[in-house]
GROMACS .gro file of C-alpha atoms in nm:
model
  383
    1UNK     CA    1  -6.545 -11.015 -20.900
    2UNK     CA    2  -6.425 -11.104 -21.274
    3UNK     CA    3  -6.213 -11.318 -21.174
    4UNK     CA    4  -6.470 -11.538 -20.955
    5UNK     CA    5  -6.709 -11.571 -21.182
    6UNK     CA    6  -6.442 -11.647 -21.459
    7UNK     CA    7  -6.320 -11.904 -21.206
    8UNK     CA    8  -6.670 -12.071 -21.180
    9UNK     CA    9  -6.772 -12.075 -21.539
   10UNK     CA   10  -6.439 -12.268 -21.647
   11UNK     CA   11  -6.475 -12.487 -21.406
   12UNK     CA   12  -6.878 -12.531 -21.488
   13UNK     CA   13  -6.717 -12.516 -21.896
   14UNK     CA   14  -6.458 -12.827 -21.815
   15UNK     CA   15  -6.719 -13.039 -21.684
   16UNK     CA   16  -6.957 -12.978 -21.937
   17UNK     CA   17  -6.742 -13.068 -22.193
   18UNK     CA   18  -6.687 -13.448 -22.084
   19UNK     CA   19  -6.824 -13.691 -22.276
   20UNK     CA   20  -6.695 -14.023 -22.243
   21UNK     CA   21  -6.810 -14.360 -22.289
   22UNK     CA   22  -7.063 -14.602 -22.111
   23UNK     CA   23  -6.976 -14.760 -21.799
   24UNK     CA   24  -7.089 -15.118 -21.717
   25UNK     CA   25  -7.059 -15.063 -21.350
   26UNK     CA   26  -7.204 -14.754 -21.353
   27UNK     CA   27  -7.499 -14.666 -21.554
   28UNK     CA   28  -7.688 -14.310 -21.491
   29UNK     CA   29  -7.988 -14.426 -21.665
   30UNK     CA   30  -8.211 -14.481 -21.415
   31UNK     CA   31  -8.606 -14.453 -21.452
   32UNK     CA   32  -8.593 -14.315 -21.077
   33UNK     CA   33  -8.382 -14.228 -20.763
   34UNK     CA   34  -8.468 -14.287 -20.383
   35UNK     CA   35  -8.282 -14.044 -20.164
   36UNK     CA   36  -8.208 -14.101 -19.797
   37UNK     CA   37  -8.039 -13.847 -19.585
   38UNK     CA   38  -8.020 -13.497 -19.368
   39UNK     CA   39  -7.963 -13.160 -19.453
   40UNK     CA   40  -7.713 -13.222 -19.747
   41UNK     CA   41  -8.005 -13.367 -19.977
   42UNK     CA   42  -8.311 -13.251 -19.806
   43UNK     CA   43  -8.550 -13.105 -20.045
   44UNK     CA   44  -8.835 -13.033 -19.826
   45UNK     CA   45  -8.911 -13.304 -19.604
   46UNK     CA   46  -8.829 -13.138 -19.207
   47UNK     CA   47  -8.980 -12.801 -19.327
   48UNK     CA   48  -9.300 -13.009 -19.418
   49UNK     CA   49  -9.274 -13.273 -19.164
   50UNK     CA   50  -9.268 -13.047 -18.877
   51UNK     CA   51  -9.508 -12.766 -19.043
   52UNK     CA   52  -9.244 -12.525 -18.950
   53UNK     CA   53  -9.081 -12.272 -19.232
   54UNK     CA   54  -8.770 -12.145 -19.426
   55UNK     CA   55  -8.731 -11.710 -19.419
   56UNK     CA   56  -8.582 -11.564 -19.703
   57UNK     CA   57  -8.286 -11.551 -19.845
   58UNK     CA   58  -8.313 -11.921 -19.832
   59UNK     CA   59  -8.325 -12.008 -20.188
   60UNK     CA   60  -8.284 -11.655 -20.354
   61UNK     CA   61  -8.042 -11.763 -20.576
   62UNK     CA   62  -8.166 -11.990 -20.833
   63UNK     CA   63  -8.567 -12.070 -20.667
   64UNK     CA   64  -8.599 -11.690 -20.570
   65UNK     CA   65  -8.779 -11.827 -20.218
   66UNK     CA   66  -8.728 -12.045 -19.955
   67UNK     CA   67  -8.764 -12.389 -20.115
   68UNK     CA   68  -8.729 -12.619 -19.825
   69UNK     CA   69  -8.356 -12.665 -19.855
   70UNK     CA   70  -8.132 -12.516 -19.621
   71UNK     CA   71  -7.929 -12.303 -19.861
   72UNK     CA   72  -7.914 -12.012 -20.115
   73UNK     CA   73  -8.012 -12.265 -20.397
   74UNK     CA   74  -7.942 -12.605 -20.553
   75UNK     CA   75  -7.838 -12.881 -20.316
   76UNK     CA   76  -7.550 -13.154 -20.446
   77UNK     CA   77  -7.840 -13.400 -20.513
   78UNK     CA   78  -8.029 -13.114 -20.750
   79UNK     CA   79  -7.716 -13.147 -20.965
   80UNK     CA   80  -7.700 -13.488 -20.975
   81UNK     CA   81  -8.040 -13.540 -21.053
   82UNK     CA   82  -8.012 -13.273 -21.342
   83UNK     CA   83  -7.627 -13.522 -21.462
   84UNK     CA   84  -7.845 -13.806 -21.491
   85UNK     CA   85  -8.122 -13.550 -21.674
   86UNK     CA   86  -8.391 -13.616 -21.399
   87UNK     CA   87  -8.616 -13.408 -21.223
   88UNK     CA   88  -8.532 -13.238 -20.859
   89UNK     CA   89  -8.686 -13.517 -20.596
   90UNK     CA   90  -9.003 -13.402 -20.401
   91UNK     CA   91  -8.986 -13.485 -20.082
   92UNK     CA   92  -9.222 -13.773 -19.945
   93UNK     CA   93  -9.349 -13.554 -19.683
   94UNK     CA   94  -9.433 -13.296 -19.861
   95UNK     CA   95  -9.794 -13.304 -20.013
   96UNK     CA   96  -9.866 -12.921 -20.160
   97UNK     CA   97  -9.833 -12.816 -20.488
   98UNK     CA   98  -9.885 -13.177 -20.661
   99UNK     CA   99  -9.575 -13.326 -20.624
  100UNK     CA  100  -9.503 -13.561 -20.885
  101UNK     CA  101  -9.316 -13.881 -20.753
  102UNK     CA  102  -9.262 -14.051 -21.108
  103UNK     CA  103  -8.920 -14.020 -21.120
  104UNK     CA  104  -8.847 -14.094 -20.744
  105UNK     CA  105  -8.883 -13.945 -20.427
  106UNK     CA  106  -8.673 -13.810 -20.180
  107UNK     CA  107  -8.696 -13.915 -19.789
  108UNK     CA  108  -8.413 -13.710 -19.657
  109UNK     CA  109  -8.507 -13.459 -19.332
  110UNK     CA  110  -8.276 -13.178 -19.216
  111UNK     CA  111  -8.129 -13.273 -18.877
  112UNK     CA  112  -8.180 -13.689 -18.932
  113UNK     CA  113  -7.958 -13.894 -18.768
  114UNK     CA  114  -7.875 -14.278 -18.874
  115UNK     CA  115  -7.927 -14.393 -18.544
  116UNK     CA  116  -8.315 -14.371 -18.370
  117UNK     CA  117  -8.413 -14.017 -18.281
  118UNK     CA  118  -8.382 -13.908 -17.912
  119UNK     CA  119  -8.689 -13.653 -17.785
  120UNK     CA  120  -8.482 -13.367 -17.866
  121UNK     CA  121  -8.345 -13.471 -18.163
  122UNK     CA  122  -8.358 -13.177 -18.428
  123UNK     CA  123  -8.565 -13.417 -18.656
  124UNK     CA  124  -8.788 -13.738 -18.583
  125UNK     CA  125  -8.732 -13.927 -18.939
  126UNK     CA  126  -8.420 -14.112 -18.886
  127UNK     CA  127  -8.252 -14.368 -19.114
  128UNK     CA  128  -8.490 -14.611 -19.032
  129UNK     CA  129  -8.812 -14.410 -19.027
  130UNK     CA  130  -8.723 -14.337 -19.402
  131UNK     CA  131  -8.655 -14.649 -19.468
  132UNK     CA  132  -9.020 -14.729 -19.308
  133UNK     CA  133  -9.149 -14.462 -19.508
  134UNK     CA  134  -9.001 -14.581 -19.830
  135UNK     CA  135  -9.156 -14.937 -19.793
  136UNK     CA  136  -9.505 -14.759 -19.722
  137UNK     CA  137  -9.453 -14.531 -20.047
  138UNK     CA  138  -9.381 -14.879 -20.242
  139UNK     CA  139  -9.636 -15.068 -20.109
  140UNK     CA  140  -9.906 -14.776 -20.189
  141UNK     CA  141  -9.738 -14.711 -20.555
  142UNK     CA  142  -9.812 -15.114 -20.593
  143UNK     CA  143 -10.113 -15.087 -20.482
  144UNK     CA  144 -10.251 -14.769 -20.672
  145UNK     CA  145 -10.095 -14.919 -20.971
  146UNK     CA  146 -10.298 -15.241 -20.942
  147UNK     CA  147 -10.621 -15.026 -20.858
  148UNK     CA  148 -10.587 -14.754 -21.132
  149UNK     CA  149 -10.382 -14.900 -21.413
  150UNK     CA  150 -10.221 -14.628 -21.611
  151UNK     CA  151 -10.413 -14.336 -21.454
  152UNK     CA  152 -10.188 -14.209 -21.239
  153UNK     CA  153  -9.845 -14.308 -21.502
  154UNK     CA  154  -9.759 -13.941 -21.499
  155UNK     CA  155  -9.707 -13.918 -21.106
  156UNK     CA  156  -9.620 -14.226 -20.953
  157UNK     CA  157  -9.317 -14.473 -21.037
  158UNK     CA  158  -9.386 -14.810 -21.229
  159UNK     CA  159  -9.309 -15.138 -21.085
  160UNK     CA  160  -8.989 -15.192 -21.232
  161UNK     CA  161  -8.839 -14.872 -21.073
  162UNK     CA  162  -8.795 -14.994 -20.756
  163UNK     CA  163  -8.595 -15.313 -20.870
  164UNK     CA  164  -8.406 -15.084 -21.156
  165UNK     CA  165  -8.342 -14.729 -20.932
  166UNK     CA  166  -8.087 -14.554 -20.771
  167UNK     CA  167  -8.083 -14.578 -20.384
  168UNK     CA  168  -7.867 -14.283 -20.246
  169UNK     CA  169  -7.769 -14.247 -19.918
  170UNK     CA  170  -7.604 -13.941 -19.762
  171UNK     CA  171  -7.662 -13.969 -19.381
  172UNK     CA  172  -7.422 -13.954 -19.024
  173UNK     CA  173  -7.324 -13.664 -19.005
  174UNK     CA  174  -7.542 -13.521 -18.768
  175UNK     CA  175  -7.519 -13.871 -18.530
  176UNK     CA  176  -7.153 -13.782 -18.474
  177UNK     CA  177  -7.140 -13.423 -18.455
  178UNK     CA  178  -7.431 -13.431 -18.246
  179UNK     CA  179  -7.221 -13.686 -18.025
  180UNK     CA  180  -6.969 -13.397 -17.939
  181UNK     CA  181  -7.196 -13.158 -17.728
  182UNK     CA  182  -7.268 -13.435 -17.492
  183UNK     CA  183  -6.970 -13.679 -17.540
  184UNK     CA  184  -6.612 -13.696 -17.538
  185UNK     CA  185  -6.403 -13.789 -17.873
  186UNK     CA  186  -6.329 -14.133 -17.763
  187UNK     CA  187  -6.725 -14.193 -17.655
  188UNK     CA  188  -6.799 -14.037 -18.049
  189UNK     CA  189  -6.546 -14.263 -18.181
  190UNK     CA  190  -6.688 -14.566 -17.956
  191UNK     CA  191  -7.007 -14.525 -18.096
  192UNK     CA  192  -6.951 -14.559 -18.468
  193UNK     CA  193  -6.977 -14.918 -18.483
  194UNK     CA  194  -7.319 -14.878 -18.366
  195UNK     CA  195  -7.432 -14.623 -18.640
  196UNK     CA  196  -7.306 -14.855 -18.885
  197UNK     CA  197  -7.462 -15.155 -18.814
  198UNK     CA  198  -7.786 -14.916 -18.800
  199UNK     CA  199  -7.680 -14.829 -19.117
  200UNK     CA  200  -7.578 -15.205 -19.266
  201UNK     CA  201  -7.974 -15.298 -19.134
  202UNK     CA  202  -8.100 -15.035 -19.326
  203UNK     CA  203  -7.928 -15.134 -19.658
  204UNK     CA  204  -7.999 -15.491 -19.610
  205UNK     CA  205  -8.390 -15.399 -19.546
  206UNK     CA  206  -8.371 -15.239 -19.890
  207UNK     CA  207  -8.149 -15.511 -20.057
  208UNK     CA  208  -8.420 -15.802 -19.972
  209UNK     CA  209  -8.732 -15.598 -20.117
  210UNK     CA  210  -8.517 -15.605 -20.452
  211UNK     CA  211  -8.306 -15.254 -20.468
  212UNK     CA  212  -7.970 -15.327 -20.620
  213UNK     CA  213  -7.829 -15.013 -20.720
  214UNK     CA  214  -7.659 -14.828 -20.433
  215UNK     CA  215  -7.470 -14.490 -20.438
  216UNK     CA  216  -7.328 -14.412 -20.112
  217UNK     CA  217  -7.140 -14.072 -19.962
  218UNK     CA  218  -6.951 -14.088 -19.704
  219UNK     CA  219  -6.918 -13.766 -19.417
  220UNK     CA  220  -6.783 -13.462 -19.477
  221UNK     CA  221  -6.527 -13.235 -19.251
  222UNK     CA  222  -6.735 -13.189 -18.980
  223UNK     CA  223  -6.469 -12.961 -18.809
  224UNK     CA  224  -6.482 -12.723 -19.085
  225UNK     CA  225  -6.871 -12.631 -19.060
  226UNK     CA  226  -6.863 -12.293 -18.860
  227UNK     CA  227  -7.120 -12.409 -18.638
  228UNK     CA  228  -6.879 -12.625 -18.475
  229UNK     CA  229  -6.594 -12.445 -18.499
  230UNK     CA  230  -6.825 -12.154 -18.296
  231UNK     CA  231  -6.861 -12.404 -18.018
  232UNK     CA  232  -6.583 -12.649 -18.025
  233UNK     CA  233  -6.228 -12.366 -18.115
  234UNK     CA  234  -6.260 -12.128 -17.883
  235UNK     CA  235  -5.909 -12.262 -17.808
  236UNK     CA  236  -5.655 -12.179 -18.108
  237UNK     CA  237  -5.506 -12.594 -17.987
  238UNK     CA  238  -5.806 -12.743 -18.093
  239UNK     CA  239  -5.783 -12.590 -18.429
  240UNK     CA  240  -5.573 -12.770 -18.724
  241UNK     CA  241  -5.379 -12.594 -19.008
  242UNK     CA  242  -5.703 -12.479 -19.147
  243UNK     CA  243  -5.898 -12.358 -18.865
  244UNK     CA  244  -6.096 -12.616 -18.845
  245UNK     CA  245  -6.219 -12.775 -18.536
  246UNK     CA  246  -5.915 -13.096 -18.488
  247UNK     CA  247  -6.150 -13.372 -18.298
  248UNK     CA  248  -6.424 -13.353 -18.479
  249UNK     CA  249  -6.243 -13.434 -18.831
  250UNK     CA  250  -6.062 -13.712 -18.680
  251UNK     CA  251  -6.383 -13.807 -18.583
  252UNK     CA  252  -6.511 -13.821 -18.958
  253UNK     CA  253  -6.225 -13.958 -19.087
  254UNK     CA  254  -6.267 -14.267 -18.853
  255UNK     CA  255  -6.624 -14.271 -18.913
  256UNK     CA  256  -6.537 -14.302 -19.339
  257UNK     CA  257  -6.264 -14.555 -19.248
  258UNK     CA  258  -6.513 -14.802 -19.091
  259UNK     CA  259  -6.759 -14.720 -19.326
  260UNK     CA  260  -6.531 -14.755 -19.627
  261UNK     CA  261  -6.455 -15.126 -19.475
  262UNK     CA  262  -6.881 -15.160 -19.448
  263UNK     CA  263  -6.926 -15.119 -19.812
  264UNK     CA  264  -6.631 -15.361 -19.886
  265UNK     CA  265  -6.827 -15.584 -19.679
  266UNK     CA  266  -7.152 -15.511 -19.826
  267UNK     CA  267  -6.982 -15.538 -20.190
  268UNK     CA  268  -6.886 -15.891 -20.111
  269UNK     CA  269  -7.209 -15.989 -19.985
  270UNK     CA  270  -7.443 -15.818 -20.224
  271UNK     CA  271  -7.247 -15.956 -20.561
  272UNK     CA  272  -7.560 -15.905 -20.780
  273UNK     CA  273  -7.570 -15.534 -20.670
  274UNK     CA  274  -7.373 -15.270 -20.812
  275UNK     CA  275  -7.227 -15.044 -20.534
  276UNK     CA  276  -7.059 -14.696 -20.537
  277UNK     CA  277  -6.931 -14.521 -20.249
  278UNK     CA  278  -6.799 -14.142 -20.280
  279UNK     CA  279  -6.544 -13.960 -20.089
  280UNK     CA  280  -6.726 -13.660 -20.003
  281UNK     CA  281  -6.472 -13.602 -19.734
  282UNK     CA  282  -6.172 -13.568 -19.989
  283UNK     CA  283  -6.397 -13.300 -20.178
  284UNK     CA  284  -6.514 -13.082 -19.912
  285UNK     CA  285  -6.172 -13.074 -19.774
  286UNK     CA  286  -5.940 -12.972 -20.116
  287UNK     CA  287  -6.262 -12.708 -20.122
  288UNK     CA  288  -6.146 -12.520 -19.787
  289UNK     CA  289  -5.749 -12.593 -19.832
  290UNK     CA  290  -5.777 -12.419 -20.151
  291UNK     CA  291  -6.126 -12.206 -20.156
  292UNK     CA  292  -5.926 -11.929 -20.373
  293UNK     CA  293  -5.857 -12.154 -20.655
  294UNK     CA  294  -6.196 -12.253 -20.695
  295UNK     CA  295  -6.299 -11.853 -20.705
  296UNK     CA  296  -6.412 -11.845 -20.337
  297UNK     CA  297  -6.343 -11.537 -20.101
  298UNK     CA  298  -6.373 -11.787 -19.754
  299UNK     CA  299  -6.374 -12.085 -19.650
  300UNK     CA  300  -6.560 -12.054 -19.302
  301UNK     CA  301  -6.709 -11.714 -19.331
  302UNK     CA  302  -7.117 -11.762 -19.317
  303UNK     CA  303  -7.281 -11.572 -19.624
  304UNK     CA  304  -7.615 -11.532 -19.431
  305UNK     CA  305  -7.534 -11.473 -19.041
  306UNK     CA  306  -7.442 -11.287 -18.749
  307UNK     CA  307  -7.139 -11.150 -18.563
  308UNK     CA  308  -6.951 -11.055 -18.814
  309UNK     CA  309  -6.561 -11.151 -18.908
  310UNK     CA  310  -6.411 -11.425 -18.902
  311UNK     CA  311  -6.684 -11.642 -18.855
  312UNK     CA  312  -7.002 -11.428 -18.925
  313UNK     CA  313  -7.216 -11.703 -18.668
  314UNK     CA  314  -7.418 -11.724 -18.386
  315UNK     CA  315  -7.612 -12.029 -18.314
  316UNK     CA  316  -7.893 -11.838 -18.164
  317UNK     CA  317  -7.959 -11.612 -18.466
  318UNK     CA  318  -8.034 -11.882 -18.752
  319UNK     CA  319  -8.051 -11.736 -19.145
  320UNK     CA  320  -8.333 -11.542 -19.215
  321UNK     CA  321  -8.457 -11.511 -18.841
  322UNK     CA  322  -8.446 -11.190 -18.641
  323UNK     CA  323  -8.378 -11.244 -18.267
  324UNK     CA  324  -8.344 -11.043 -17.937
  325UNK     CA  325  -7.981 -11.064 -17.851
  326UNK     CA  326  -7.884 -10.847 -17.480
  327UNK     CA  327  -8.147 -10.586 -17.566
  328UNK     CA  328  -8.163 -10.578 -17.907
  329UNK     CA  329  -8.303 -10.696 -18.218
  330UNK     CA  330  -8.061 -10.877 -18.445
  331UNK     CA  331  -8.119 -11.023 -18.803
  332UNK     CA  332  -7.898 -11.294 -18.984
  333UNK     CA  333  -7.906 -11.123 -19.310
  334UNK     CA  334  -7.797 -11.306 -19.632
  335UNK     CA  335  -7.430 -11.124 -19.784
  336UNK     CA  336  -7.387 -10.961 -20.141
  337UNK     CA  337  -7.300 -11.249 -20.350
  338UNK     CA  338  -7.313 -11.636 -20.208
  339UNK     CA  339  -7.033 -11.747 -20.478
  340UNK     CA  340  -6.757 -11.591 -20.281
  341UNK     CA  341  -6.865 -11.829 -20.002
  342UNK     CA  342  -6.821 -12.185 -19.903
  343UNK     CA  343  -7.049 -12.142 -19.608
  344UNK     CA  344  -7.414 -12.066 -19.651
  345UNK     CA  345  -7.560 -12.083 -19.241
  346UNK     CA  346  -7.314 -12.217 -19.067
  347UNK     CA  347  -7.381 -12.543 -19.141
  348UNK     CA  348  -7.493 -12.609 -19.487
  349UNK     CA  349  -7.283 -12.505 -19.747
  350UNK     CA  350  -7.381 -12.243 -20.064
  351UNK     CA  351  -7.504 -12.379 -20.396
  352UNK     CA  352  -7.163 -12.255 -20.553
  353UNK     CA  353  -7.021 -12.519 -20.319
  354UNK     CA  354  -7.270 -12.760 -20.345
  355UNK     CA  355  -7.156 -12.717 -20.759
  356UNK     CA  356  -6.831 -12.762 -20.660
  357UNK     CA  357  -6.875 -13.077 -20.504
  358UNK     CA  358  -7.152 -13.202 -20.714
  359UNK     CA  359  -6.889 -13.156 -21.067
  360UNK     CA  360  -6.570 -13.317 -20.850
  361UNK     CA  361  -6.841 -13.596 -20.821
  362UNK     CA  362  -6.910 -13.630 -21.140
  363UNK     CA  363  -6.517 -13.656 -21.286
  364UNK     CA  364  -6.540 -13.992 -21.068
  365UNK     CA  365  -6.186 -13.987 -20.958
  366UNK     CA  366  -6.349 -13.998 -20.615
  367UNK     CA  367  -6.541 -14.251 -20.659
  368UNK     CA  368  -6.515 -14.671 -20.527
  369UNK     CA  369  -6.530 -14.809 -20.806
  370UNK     CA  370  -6.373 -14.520 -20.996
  371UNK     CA  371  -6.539 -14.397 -21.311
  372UNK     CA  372  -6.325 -14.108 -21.409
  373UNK     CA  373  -6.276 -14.251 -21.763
  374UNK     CA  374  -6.609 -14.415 -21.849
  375UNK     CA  375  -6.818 -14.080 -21.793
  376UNK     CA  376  -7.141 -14.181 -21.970
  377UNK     CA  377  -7.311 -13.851 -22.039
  378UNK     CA  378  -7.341 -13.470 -22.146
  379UNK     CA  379  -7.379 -13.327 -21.757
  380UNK     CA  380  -7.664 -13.128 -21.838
  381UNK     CA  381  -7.740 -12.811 -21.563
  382UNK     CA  382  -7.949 -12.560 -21.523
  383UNK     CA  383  -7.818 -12.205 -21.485
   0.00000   0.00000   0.00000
């Protein structure tokens, strides 16, 4: 166990050490962020949308309960929000326990999609609903602001921080792997066009009512998420070199390829905007060819499941929840220590992950345009 934890804090150590000069084309002073996405950056919103709830040990690890993110702790947008020495987001939905929306707000749901819900879509606020419900937070900030004066300064943005704010977007993966319980890879490849221009309407929706800062992931390996590799590599042949489910990463990479080409477009079109676009995909997948390096024990192992080695899932025994299973009663308990794993549920990944990713963000060598040199602050995190 040293030797994961020395692992962690040298890595933690080298990125804390960076500081590097200001960047004109990217600037992390923002007086607030708007987040738009699904599970990766959801802090809140499905759990409070849907009145439903998290069961420990959701959260244990740095909230010490469920905080309505789907994971041990910190998601990759608590980190960056903590880079750029802003508060977590509170989700739009979520209305208990005063949340205070001055520095942005987040409009990400667990189990959104970018194109329109179906009726049994996991969750009802897609891309376009939060992009709806970001226009109806704006136009009642405007309002209240006009009504009040300075009041309410403490909880709500000012004006200017919807023209001078980061937009973020992490959002798709769930339309494509989704597409594969019902759909063939060519029909899931067929269809990303469609998503994108869902997408593109979106971002141009938000570009007209004056947002001009955009940062932009793009999918991860969906084949690698143990959820899918549970129902989609039964069959050793449908597994790549790293036991991860073959389709369903072409399937992403595709997916980043036309959406790399969409932000080209978008940078051409938008020329007073400034635009980044991350390769999440690039991240995630150096994380599970080399989880050892990084001080991790597995790459697709859950931490909190059921069914034990080498996968530790079971789709009908979620993290936290106790089930009936041929007779008898089941729990998806959490395991002894969520660094060794990449995996949190099956689907989400751990906070040591997420701190992974979040730091290989920040060096900017993965980054369109590419900031690697010009970092332009002290990452500051919380630990």
């Amino acid at each position: 166990m040293a030797s994961v934890v020395g692992t962690h804090v040298l890595a933690i150590s080298a990125v804390l050490s960076m500081v590097l000069s200001l960047s004109s084309a990217v600037d992390f002073n923002y007086p607030a962020v708007f987040n738009f996405g699904d599970s990766n950056s959801d802090t809140g919103g499905l759990i409070a949308g849907l009145g439903e709830e998290l069961n420990p040990p959701n959260g244990d690890t740095y909230f010490k309960k469920p905080s309505g993110r789907f994971c041990d702790g910190r998601l990759i947008v608590d980190f960056l929000m903590d880079a750029m020495d802003l508060p977590f987001l509170n989700s739009y939905l979520d209305s208990i326990g005063t949340p205070n929306f001055r520095r942005g707000c987040n409009f990400a749901a667990a189990g959104s999609t970018v194109l329109p819900a179906t009726a049994s879509a996991v969750s009802p606020f897609s891309f376009g609903v939060q992009v709806a419900q970001f226009f109806r937070f704006k136009e009642r900030v405007l309002e209240l602001l006009a009504n009040k004066g300075h009041k309410l300064d403490k909880y709500i943005p000012a004006e200017d921080s919807f023209n001078q704010g980061l937009y973020m977007f992490d959002i798709g993966q769930n339309d494509l792997a989704g597409a594969f319980y019902s759909k063939t890879e060519d029909q899931v490849v067929a269809s990303i066009p469609t998503i994108l221009l869902e997408f593109e309407t979106g971002i141009k929706k938000l570009y007209d009512q004056g947002a001009r800062r955009f940062w932009i992931h793009n999918t991860g390996p969906l084949g690698c998420l143990p959820q899918n590799i549970a129902a989609f590599g039964k069959d050793p042949s449908k597994l790549d070199e790293l036991g991860c489910v073959s389709s369903h990463n072409r399937a992403a990479k595709l997916f980043n390829l036309q959406f790399n080409a969409l932000y080209k477009k978008l940078q051409g079109q938008y020329t007073d905007a400034n635009m980044t676009y991350v390769d999440i995909f690039s991240i995630k997948l150096n994380l599970i060819a080399n989880f050892s390096r990084y001080g991790f024990e597995s790459p697709i192992t859950v931490c909190c499941g059921y069914g034990g080695p080498p996968l530790n899932y079971d789709s009908r025994v979620p993290c936290g929840e106790t089930k009936i299973i041929n007779g008898s009663s089941v729990t998806a308990r959490g395991c002894d220590d969520a660094t060794e794993y990449v995996s949190w549920d099956g689907i989400h990944y751990s906070e040591a992950a997420n701190l992974y990713v979040s730091n290989q963000i920040l060096t900017g060598k993965y980054s369109d345009p590419p900031f690697s040199d010009k970092m332009p602050f002290l990452l500051k995190q919380k630990f």
